[in-house]
PDB file of C-alpha atoms and ligand atoms in Angstrom:
ATOM      1  CA  MET A   1     104.688 119.422  58.837  1.00  0.00           C
ATOM      2  CA  ALA A   2     103.227 117.186  61.427  1.00  0.00           C
ATOM      3  CA  PRO A   3     100.089 115.443  60.688  1.00  0.00           C
ATOM      4  CA  ILE A   4      96.922 117.159  62.183  1.00  0.00           C
ATOM      5  CA  THR A   5      95.157 114.561  64.149  1.00  0.00           C
ATOM      6  CA  THR A   6      91.811 115.116  65.768  1.00  0.00           C
ATOM      7  CA  THR A   7      89.949 112.646  67.962  1.00  0.00           C
ATOM      8  CA  THR A   8      86.210 112.452  68.499  1.00  0.00           C
ATOM      9  CA  PHE A   9      86.594 113.689  71.953  1.00  0.00           C
ATOM     10  CA  ASP A  10      88.940 116.011  73.736  1.00  0.00           C
ATOM     11  CA  PRO A  11      90.818 113.884  76.523  1.00  0.00           C
ATOM     12  CA  LYS A  12      90.686 117.217  78.640  1.00  0.00           C
ATOM     13  CA  GLU A  13      86.931 116.900  78.680  1.00  0.00           C
ATOM     14  CA  VAL A  14      86.481 112.963  78.476  1.00  0.00           C
ATOM     15  CA  THR A  15      88.084 110.632  80.808  1.00  0.00           C
ATOM     16  CA  VAL A  16      88.686 106.851  79.792  1.00  0.00           C
ATOM     17  CA  VAL A  17      89.978 104.146  81.883  1.00  0.00           C
ATOM     18  CA  PHE A  18      90.452 100.968  80.274  1.00  0.00           C
ATOM     19  CA  VAL A  19      89.922  98.005  82.320  1.00  0.00           C
ATOM     20  CA  LEU A  20      91.740  94.643  81.429  1.00  0.00           C
ATOM     21  CA  GLY A  21      92.594  91.205  82.697  1.00  0.00           C
ATOM     22  CA  GLY A  22      91.968  87.684  81.841  1.00  0.00           C
ATOM     23  CA  PRO A  23      88.322  86.414  81.598  1.00  0.00           C
ATOM     24  CA  GLY A  24      86.911  85.890  84.811  1.00  0.00           C
ATOM     25  CA  ALA A  25      89.302  88.362  86.617  1.00  0.00           C
ATOM     26  CA  GLY A  26      86.655  90.413  87.922  1.00  0.00           C
ATOM     27  CA  LYS A  27      86.518  93.375  85.562  1.00  0.00           C
ATOM     28  CA  GLY A  28      82.656  93.795  85.350  1.00  0.00           C
ATOM     29  CA  THR A  29      82.271  93.254  89.053  1.00  0.00           C
ATOM     30  CA  GLN A  30      84.748  95.838  90.085  1.00  0.00           C
ATOM     31  CA  CYS A  31      83.648  98.230  87.384  1.00  0.00           C
ATOM     32  CA  GLY A  32      80.191  98.143  89.218  1.00  0.00           C
ATOM     33  CA  ASN A  33      81.889  99.201  92.452  1.00  0.00           C
ATOM     34  CA  ILE A  34      83.893 101.870  90.787  1.00  0.00           C
ATOM     35  CA  LYS A  35      80.805 103.326  88.993  1.00  0.00           C
ATOM     36  CA  ARG A  36      78.774 103.536  92.248  1.00  0.00           C
ATOM     37  CA  ASP A  37      81.575 105.441  94.202  1.00  0.00           C
ATOM     38  CA  TYR A  38      83.459 107.638  91.639  1.00  0.00           C
ATOM     39  CA  ASP A  39      80.857 108.777  89.272  1.00  0.00           C
ATOM     40  CA  PHE A  40      81.832 106.612  86.036  1.00  0.00           C
ATOM     41  CA  VAL A  41      79.822 105.321  83.274  1.00  0.00           C
ATOM     42  CA  HIS A  42      80.540 101.620  82.695  1.00  0.00           C
ATOM     43  CA  LEU A  43      80.965 100.246  79.074  1.00  0.00           C
ATOM     44  CA  SER A  44      81.408  96.594  78.673  1.00  0.00           C
ATOM     45  CA  ALA A  45      82.638  95.907  75.167  1.00  0.00           C
ATOM     46  CA  GLY A  46      81.565  92.116  75.648  1.00  0.00           C
ATOM     47  CA  ASP A  47      78.109  93.437  76.766  1.00  0.00           C
ATOM     48  CA  LEU A  48      77.728  95.938  73.650  1.00  0.00           C
ATOM     49  CA  LEU A  49      78.906  93.260  71.351  1.00  0.00           C
ATOM     50  CA  ARG A  50      76.381  90.725  72.861  1.00  0.00           C
ATOM     51  CA  ASP A  51      73.544  93.500  72.864  1.00  0.00           C
ATOM     52  CA  GLU A  52      74.370  94.108  69.039  1.00  0.00           C
ATOM     53  CA  GLN A  53      74.367  90.410  68.344  1.00  0.00           C
ATOM     54  CA  LYS A  54      70.905  89.948  69.486  1.00  0.00           C
ATOM     55  CA  ARG A  55      69.438  93.445  68.067  1.00  0.00           C
ATOM     56  CA  GLU A  56      67.015  92.688  65.327  1.00  0.00           C
ATOM     57  CA  GLY A  57      68.242  93.597  61.999  1.00  0.00           C
ATOM     58  CA  SER A  58      72.028  93.874  62.982  1.00  0.00           C
ATOM     59  CA  LYS A  59      74.199  92.871  60.045  1.00  0.00           C
ATOM     60  CA  TYR A  60      76.813  91.612  62.300  1.00  0.00           C
ATOM     61  CA  GLY A  61      74.817  89.299  64.564  1.00  0.00           C
ATOM     62  CA  GLU A  62      76.154  85.958  63.069  1.00  0.00           C
ATOM     63  CA  LEU A  63      79.719  87.380  62.815  1.00  0.00           C
ATOM     64  CA  ILE A  64      79.838  88.449  66.512  1.00  0.00           C
ATOM     65  CA  GLN A  65      78.277  85.337  67.702  1.00  0.00           C
ATOM     66  CA  SER A  66      80.790  83.058  65.923  1.00  0.00           C
ATOM     67  CA  TYR A  67      83.618  85.090  67.178  1.00  0.00           C
ATOM     68  CA  ILE A  68      82.535  85.232  70.691  1.00  0.00           C
ATOM     69  CA  ARG A  69      81.793  81.519  70.891  1.00  0.00           C
ATOM     70  CA  ASP A  70      85.556  80.887  69.419  1.00  0.00           C
ATOM     71  CA  GLY A  71      86.800  83.347  72.043  1.00  0.00           C
ATOM     72  CA  LEU A  72      88.276  85.409  69.021  1.00  0.00           C
ATOM     73  CA  ILE A  73      88.293  89.075  68.791  1.00  0.00           C
ATOM     74  CA  VAL A  74      85.642  90.793  66.829  1.00  0.00           C
ATOM     75  CA  PRO A  75      87.119  92.875  63.889  1.00  0.00           C
ATOM     76  CA  MET A  76      87.784  96.440  65.587  1.00  0.00           C
ATOM     77  CA  GLU A  77      85.582  98.290  63.443  1.00  0.00           C
ATOM     78  CA  VAL A  78      82.598  96.751  64.810  1.00  0.00           C
ATOM     79  CA  THR A  79      83.597  97.214  68.390  1.00  0.00           C
ATOM     80  CA  ILE A  80      85.115 100.745  68.197  1.00  0.00           C
ATOM     81  CA  ALA A  81      81.861 101.951  66.515  1.00  0.00           C
ATOM     82  CA  LEU A  82      79.780 100.433  69.427  1.00  0.00           C
ATOM     83  CA  LEU A  83      81.876 101.983  71.939  1.00  0.00           C
ATOM     84  CA  GLU A  84      82.082 105.235  70.265  1.00  0.00           C
ATOM     85  CA  ALA A  85      78.094 105.550  69.840  1.00  0.00           C
ATOM     86  CA  ALA A  86      77.447 104.308  73.367  1.00  0.00           C
ATOM     87  CA  MET A  87      79.918 107.156  74.565  1.00  0.00           C
ATOM     88  CA  LYS A  88      78.177 109.638  72.562  1.00  0.00           C
ATOM     89  CA  GLU A  89      74.789 108.555  73.445  1.00  0.00           C
ATOM     90  CA  SER A  90      75.809 108.785  77.354  1.00  0.00           C
ATOM     91  CA  ILE A  91      77.348 112.399  76.942  1.00  0.00           C
ATOM     92  CA  GLU A  92      74.168 113.446  74.915  1.00  0.00           C
ATOM     93  CA  GLN A  93      72.261 112.044  77.917  1.00  0.00           C
ATOM     94  CA  GLY A  94      73.949 114.623  80.246  1.00  0.00           C
ATOM     95  CA  ASN A  95      76.668 112.448  81.615  1.00  0.00           C
ATOM     96  CA  LYS A  96      80.141 113.879  82.454  1.00  0.00           C
ATOM     97  CA  GLY A  97      82.046 111.929  79.976  1.00  0.00           C
ATOM     98  CA  ARG A  98      84.041 109.544  82.624  1.00  0.00           C
ATOM     99  CA  PHE A  99      83.956 106.136  81.124  1.00  0.00           C
ATOM    100  CA  LEU A 100      85.312 102.740  82.331  1.00  0.00           C
ATOM    101  CA  ILE A 101      85.797 100.889  79.193  1.00  0.00           C
ATOM    102  CA  ASP A 102      85.630  97.173  80.373  1.00  0.00           C
ATOM    103  CA  GLY A 103      87.351  94.184  78.291  1.00  0.00           C
ATOM    104  CA  PHE A 104      88.839  96.647  75.412  1.00  0.00           C
ATOM    105  CA  PRO A 105      91.194  96.906  73.967  1.00  0.00           C
ATOM    106  CA  ARG A 106      92.270  93.255  73.664  1.00  0.00           C
ATOM    107  CA  LYS A 107      94.166  93.450  70.484  1.00  0.00           C
ATOM    108  CA  MET A 108      96.878  95.899  69.623  1.00  0.00           C
ATOM    109  CA  ASP A 109      95.324  97.297  66.510  1.00  0.00           C
ATOM    110  CA  GLN A 110      92.161  98.254  68.609  1.00  0.00           C
ATOM    111  CA  ALA A 111      94.274 100.022  71.099  1.00  0.00           C
ATOM    112  CA  ILE A 112      96.128 102.093  68.428  1.00  0.00           C
ATOM    113  CA  LYS A 113      93.015 102.911  66.547  1.00  0.00           C
ATOM    114  CA  PHE A 114      90.668 103.897  69.425  1.00  0.00           C
ATOM    115  CA  GLU A 115      93.450 106.096  70.828  1.00  0.00           C
ATOM    116  CA  GLU A 116      94.072 107.666  67.434  1.00  0.00           C
ATOM    117  CA  SER A 117      90.342 108.252  66.664  1.00  0.00           C
ATOM    118  CA  VAL A 118      88.234 108.326  69.630  1.00  0.00           C
ATOM    119  CA  VAL A 119      90.161 109.646  72.656  1.00  0.00           C
ATOM    120  CA  GLU A 120      93.235 108.732  74.482  1.00  0.00           C
ATOM    121  CA  SER A 121      93.168 106.801  77.651  1.00  0.00           C
ATOM    122  CA  LYS A 122      93.926 107.975  81.024  1.00  0.00           C
ATOM    123  CA  PHE A 123      95.325 104.831  82.493  1.00  0.00           C
ATOM    124  CA  VAL A 124      94.775 101.163  82.378  1.00  0.00           C
ATOM    125  CA  LEU A 125      93.497  99.218  85.406  1.00  0.00           C
ATOM    126  CA  TYR A 126      94.896  95.641  84.985  1.00  0.00           C
ATOM    127  CA  PHE A 127      93.548  92.860  87.036  1.00  0.00           C
ATOM    128  CA  THR A 128      95.850  89.625  87.531  1.00  0.00           C
ATOM    129  CA  CYS A 129      94.747  86.407  88.540  1.00  0.00           C
ATOM    130  CA  SER A 130      95.801  82.649  88.342  1.00  0.00           C
ATOM    131  CA  GLU A 131      94.320  80.746  85.630  1.00  0.00           C
ATOM    132  CA  GLU A 132      93.137  78.221  88.166  1.00  0.00           C
ATOM    133  CA  THR A 133      90.768  80.879  89.896  1.00  0.00           C
ATOM    134  CA  LEU A 134      89.731  82.150  86.459  1.00  0.00           C
ATOM    135  CA  LEU A 135      88.769  78.862  85.266  1.00  0.00           C
ATOM    136  CA  ASP A 136      86.799  78.071  88.681  1.00  0.00           C
ATOM    137  CA  ARG A 137      84.995  81.404  88.445  1.00  0.00           C
ATOM    138  CA  LEU A 138      84.231  81.077  84.731  1.00  0.00           C
ATOM    139  CA  LEU A 139      82.771  77.622  85.087  1.00  0.00           C
ATOM    140  CA  LYS A 140      80.635  78.479  87.925  1.00  0.00           C
ATOM    141  CA  ARG A 141      79.233  81.674  86.046  1.00  0.00           C
ATOM    142  CA  GLY A 142      78.690  79.335  83.198  1.00  0.00           C
ATOM    143  CA  GLU A 143      75.908  77.549  85.374  1.00  0.00           C
ATOM    144  CA  SER A 144      73.838  80.649  85.123  1.00  0.00           C
ATOM    145  CA  SER A 145      75.140  83.065  82.747  1.00  0.00           C
ATOM    146  CA  GLY A 146      73.747  81.538  79.584  1.00  0.00           C
ATOM    147  CA  ARG A 147      76.795  82.838  77.749  1.00  0.00           C
ATOM    148  CA  ILE A 148      77.897  80.681  74.751  1.00  0.00           C
ATOM    149  CA  ASP A 149      81.576  81.178  75.574  1.00  0.00           C
ATOM    150  CA  ASP A 150      81.413  80.191  79.449  1.00  0.00           C
ATOM    151  CA  ASN A 151      82.089  76.576  78.511  1.00  0.00           C
ATOM    152  CA  ILE A 152      85.337  74.479  78.592  1.00  0.00           C
ATOM    153  CA  GLU A 153      86.390  74.627  75.154  1.00  0.00           C
ATOM    154  CA  SER A 154      85.587  78.347  74.655  1.00  0.00           C
ATOM    155  CA  ILE A 155      87.272  79.168  77.825  1.00  0.00           C
ATOM    156  CA  LYS A 156      90.588  77.336  76.753  1.00  0.00           C
ATOM    157  CA  LYS A 157      90.581  79.356  73.741  1.00  0.00           C
ATOM    158  CA  ARG A 158      89.755  82.752  75.508  1.00  0.00           C
ATOM    159  CA  PHE A 159      92.810  82.005  77.744  1.00  0.00           C
ATOM    160  CA  GLN A 160      94.995  81.478  74.870  1.00  0.00           C
ATOM    161  CA  VAL A 161      93.652  84.575  72.876  1.00  0.00           C
ATOM    162  CA  PHE A 162      94.356  86.434  76.154  1.00  0.00           C
ATOM    163  CA  LYS A 163      97.965  85.329  76.311  1.00  0.00           C
ATOM    164  CA  GLU A 164      98.543  85.672  72.698  1.00  0.00           C
ATOM    165  CA  THR A 165      96.743  88.618  71.618  1.00  0.00           C
ATOM    166  CA  SER A 166      95.632  90.800  74.539  1.00  0.00           C
ATOM    167  CA  TYR A 167      98.645  90.666  77.219  1.00  0.00           C
ATOM    168  CA  PRO A 168     100.746  92.517  74.395  1.00  0.00           C
ATOM    169  CA  VAL A 169      98.366  95.234  74.675  1.00  0.00           C
ATOM    170  CA  ILE A 170      98.953  95.551  78.447  1.00  0.00           C
ATOM    171  CA  GLU A 171     102.737  95.308  77.851  1.00  0.00           C
ATOM    172  CA  ALA A 172     102.616  98.345  75.309  1.00  0.00           C
ATOM    173  CA  PHE A 173     100.765 100.556  77.862  1.00  0.00           C
ATOM    174  CA  GLU A 174     103.200  99.294  80.693  1.00  0.00           C
ATOM    175  CA  ALA A 175     105.929 100.702  78.277  1.00  0.00           C
ATOM    176  CA  LYS A 176     104.197 103.997  78.515  1.00  0.00           C
ATOM    177  CA  ASN A 177     103.913 103.754  82.462  1.00  0.00           C
ATOM    178  CA  LYS A 178      99.990 103.589  82.102  1.00  0.00           C
ATOM    179  CA  VAL A 179      99.369 100.431  83.921  1.00  0.00           C
ATOM    180  CA  ARG A 180      97.908 100.109  87.242  1.00  0.00           C
ATOM    181  CA  GLN A 181      98.079  96.475  88.399  1.00  0.00           C
ATOM    182  CA  ILE A 182      95.805  94.735  90.874  1.00  0.00           C
ATOM    183  CA  ASN A 183      95.939  91.228  92.106  1.00  0.00           C
ATOM    184  CA  SER A 184      92.300  89.920  91.817  1.00  0.00           C
ATOM    185  CA  ASP A 185      92.945  86.345  93.121  1.00  0.00           C
ATOM    186  CA  LYS A 186      91.263  87.494  96.518  1.00  0.00           C
ATOM    187  CA  PRO A 187      87.757  88.156  97.824  1.00  0.00           C
ATOM    188  CA  ILE A 188      85.746  91.045  96.118  1.00  0.00           C
ATOM    189  CA  ASP A 189      86.096  93.629  98.836  1.00  0.00           C
ATOM    190  CA  ASP A 190      89.704  93.111  99.335  1.00  0.00           C
ATOM    191  CA  VAL A 191      90.500  93.620  95.680  1.00  0.00           C
ATOM    192  CA  TYR A 192      88.211  96.801  95.686  1.00  0.00           C
ATOM    193  CA  ASP A 193      90.302  98.293  98.678  1.00  0.00           C
ATOM    194  CA  ASP A 194      93.067  98.110  96.186  1.00  0.00           C
ATOM    195  CA  VAL A 195      91.161  99.476  93.388  1.00  0.00           C
ATOM    196  CA  LYS A 196      90.074 102.625  95.733  1.00  0.00           C
ATOM    197  CA  LYS A 197      93.656 103.189  96.593  1.00  0.00           C
ATOM    198  CA  ILE A 198      94.327 103.922  92.747  1.00  0.00           C
ATOM    199  CA  PHE A 199      91.344 105.811  92.058  1.00  0.00           C
ATOM    200  CA  ASP A 200      91.872 108.103  95.168  1.00  0.00           C
ATOM    201  CA  GLU A 201      95.334 108.596  94.145  1.00  0.00           C
ATOM    202  CA  ALA A 202      94.556 109.568  90.442  1.00  0.00           C
ATOM    203  CA  LEU A 203      92.086 112.163  91.776  1.00  0.00           C
ATOM    204  CA  LEU A 204      89.297 110.801  89.683  1.00  0.00           C
TER     205      LEU A 204
HETATM  206  N1  UDP B   1      85.066  90.580  72.574  1.00  0.00           N
HETATM  207  C1  UDP B   1      85.699  91.163  71.419  1.00  0.00           C
HETATM  208  N2  UDP B   1      86.291  92.562  71.372  1.00  0.00           N
HETATM  209  C2  UDP B   1      86.487  93.133  72.541  1.00  0.00           C
HETATM  210  C3  UDP B   1      85.605  92.677  73.727  1.00  0.00           C
HETATM  211  C4  UDP B   1      85.212  91.417  73.554  1.00  0.00           C
HETATM  212  O1  UDP B   1      85.892  90.453  70.278  1.00  0.00           O
HETATM  213  O2  UDP B   1      86.971  94.247  72.418  1.00  0.00           O
HETATM  214  C5  UDP B   1      84.410  89.371  72.444  1.00  0.00           C
HETATM  215  C6  UDP B   1      85.530  88.258  72.476  1.00  0.00           C
HETATM  216  O3  UDP B   1      85.127  87.066  71.664  1.00  0.00           O
HETATM  217  C7  UDP B   1      85.541  87.907  73.988  1.00  0.00           C
HETATM  218  C8  UDP B   1      83.880  88.071  74.195  1.00  0.00           C
HETATM  219  O4  UDP B   1      83.556  89.230  73.444  1.00  0.00           O
HETATM  220  O5  UDP B   1      85.904  86.546  74.112  1.00  0.00           O
HETATM  221  C9  UDP B   1      83.516  88.198  75.802  1.00  0.00           C
HETATM  222  O6  UDP B   1      84.003  89.380  76.340  1.00  0.00           O
HETATM  223  P1  UDP B   1      83.825  89.730  77.787  1.00  0.00           P
HETATM  224  O7  UDP B   1      84.564  91.080  78.028  1.00  0.00           O
HETATM  225  O8  UDP B   1      82.444  89.820  77.910  1.00  0.00           O
HETATM  226  O9  UDP B   1      84.300  88.519  78.654  1.00  0.00           O
HETATM  227  P2  UDP B   1      85.135  88.623  79.972  1.00  0.00           P
HETATM  228  O10 UDP B   1      86.595  88.490  79.477  1.00  0.00           O
HETATM  229  O11 UDP B   1      84.677  89.707  80.743  1.00  0.00           O
HETATM  230  O12 UDP B   1      84.875  87.345  80.599  1.00  0.00           O
HETATM  231 MG1   MG B   2      82.993  90.880  81.798  1.00  0.00          MG
END
């Protein structure tokens, strides 16, 4: 007998688009545009982790901080629990259940676990960009972001983790024909023109 699997949310009622790409690819910026025009709630895994890290009384604060500084992937239990809680809260507040999940999943175990236990994704929006541009953007952002990982040592580690750990996730979704790829090595408005084509076509 086939095992009965139930996810927290019904994929007919809850829409999830994963937004992936190297650090500095423009995920957050483009999610802001999509959210404005297509009625999505934007959940950034990195922002949720940073909020949890700062939260008084969090037992994960130090762990999160050290993983982020080293550009490593925080153990999935923490990130998935934060995402699931944020999704539940958003729906309780009356939102429709349309989510852009930005910067997640970036490791295969997270992708499998999230889709098995929370909800299956609709598709993956994947921003590609040259490493040269990514480095420029991150160093520029580092001048004002206050992020502990926008410095050259952390950035190098993040690039390596992206190639070794996160890229295989994109390949796995590609094998299922779920990746919509966009070149983000261009000005914000030009990139967004391409994003809009994808969302208009997906009837979202
Ligand atoms: N991170 C993580 N798991 C995730 C998403 C982010 O551990 O699912 C951590 C990881 O250390 C990463 C950092 O948070 O390098 C910053 O992620 P964010 O998405 O904010 O950075 P971006 O790639 O958008 O510049
Ligand atoms: Mg980001």
